[in-house]
Amino acid sequence: MPETPEQKARREIDAQLLAAGWVVQDRDNMDLTAGRGIAVREFPMKSGFGFADYLLYLDRKALSAIEAKAEGTLTRQAKAAKAKKTASSAKRPRTQVRS
């Protein structure tokens, strides 16, 4: 049976995390002593926030959450940053002061 897009994405993200030195684990088999950097799949967040695709731990402390998106999809924060960068890099008309 062919891989679903979600399975393919998880396999690729797992490979990238492993290549970067993270230990990748399932939540049910989580062992924060297995290494300095642990990436835990499908981690439940606070009520109302669902699951993080990965929760990253560094030295047994939660560091960051990863939320995987389809390639080409921008998050709300990325869209805002892109808009800000575009606005700040736009050419501004030069005004001449005449005396």
C-alpha positions as CSV (number, residue, x, y, z in Angstrom):
1,M,0.0,0.0,0.0
2,P,1.5,3.4,-0.9
3,E,2.4,5.9,1.7
4,T,-0.1,8.6,2.6
5,P,1.2,12.2,2.4
6,E,1.3,12.4,6.2
7,Q,3.4,9.2,6.4
8,K,5.8,10.5,3.8
9,A,6.1,13.8,5.6
10,R,6.7,12.1,9.0
11,R,9.4,9.9,7.4
12,E,11.1,12.9,5.9
13,I,10.9,15.0,9.0
14,D,12.2,12.1,11.1
15,A,15.2,11.7,8.8
16,Q,15.9,15.5,9.0
17,L,15.7,15.5,12.8
18,L,17.9,12.4,13.0
19,A,20.5,14.0,10.6
20,A,20.5,17.0,12.9
21,G,21.4,14.9,15.9
22,W,17.9,14.6,17.5
23,V,16.7,11.3,19.0
24,V,13.2,10.7,17.6
25,Q,10.7,8.9,19.7
26,D,7.0,8.1,19.9
27,R,5.2,9.6,22.9
28,D,4.3,6.2,24.3
29,N,8.0,5.2,24.5
30,M,9.3,8.6,25.5
31,D,12.7,8.5,27.4
32,L,14.1,11.9,28.0
33,T,17.4,10.3,29.2
34,A,18.1,8.7,25.7
35,G,20.0,11.7,24.6
36,R,20.5,15.4,25.0
37,G,18.0,16.4,22.2
38,I,14.7,14.4,22.0
39,A,12.0,14.9,19.4
40,V,8.7,13.4,20.6
41,R,6.0,12.6,17.9
42,E,2.3,13.5,18.4
43,F,2.7,15.2,21.7
44,P,-0.6,16.4,23.4
45,M,-0.6,20.1,24.2
46,K,-2.8,22.0,26.6
47,S,-6.6,21.5,26.4
48,G,-7.9,23.1,23.2
49,F,-4.6,23.1,21.4
50,G,-4.6,19.5,20.1
51,F,-1.3,17.8,19.4
52,A,2.1,19.1,18.3
53,D,3.5,17.0,15.5
54,Y,6.8,17.0,17.4
55,L,7.8,18.4,20.8
56,L,11.5,19.1,21.1
57,Y,13.3,18.6,24.4
58,L,16.8,19.7,25.1
59,D,18.4,18.6,28.3
60,R,15.0,17.2,29.5
61,K,13.3,20.6,29.1
62,A,10.6,21.4,26.5
63,L,12.2,23.7,23.9
64,S,9.8,24.0,21.0
65,A,7.0,22.4,19.1
66,I,7.0,21.6,15.4
67,E,3.8,21.7,13.4
68,A,4.3,20.2,10.0
69,K,2.6,21.8,7.1
70,A,2.3,20.9,3.5
71,E,5.1,22.2,1.3
72,G,4.4,25.7,0.2
73,T,2.0,26.4,3.1
74,L,2.8,29.4,5.1
75,T,1.8,29.7,8.7
76,R,0.1,32.9,10.0
77,Q,3.4,34.0,11.5
78,A,5.3,33.3,8.3
79,K,2.7,35.3,6.3
80,A,3.0,38.2,8.7
81,A,6.8,38.1,8.6
82,K,6.8,37.9,4.8
83,A,4.4,40.9,4.6
84,K,6.6,42.9,7.0
85,K,9.7,42.1,5.0
86,T,8.0,43.0,1.7
87,A,6.7,46.3,3.1
88,S,10.1,47.2,4.5
89,S,12.0,46.4,1.3
90,A,9.6,48.3,-1.0
91,K,11.0,51.3,-2.7
92,R,10.1,54.5,-1.0
93,P,9.7,57.6,-3.2
94,R,12.4,60.1,-2.7
95,T,11.3,63.6,-2.0
96,Q,13.2,66.6,-3.0
97,V,13.4,69.5,-0.7
98,R,13.5,72.8,-2.7
99,S,14.5,76.0,-1.2
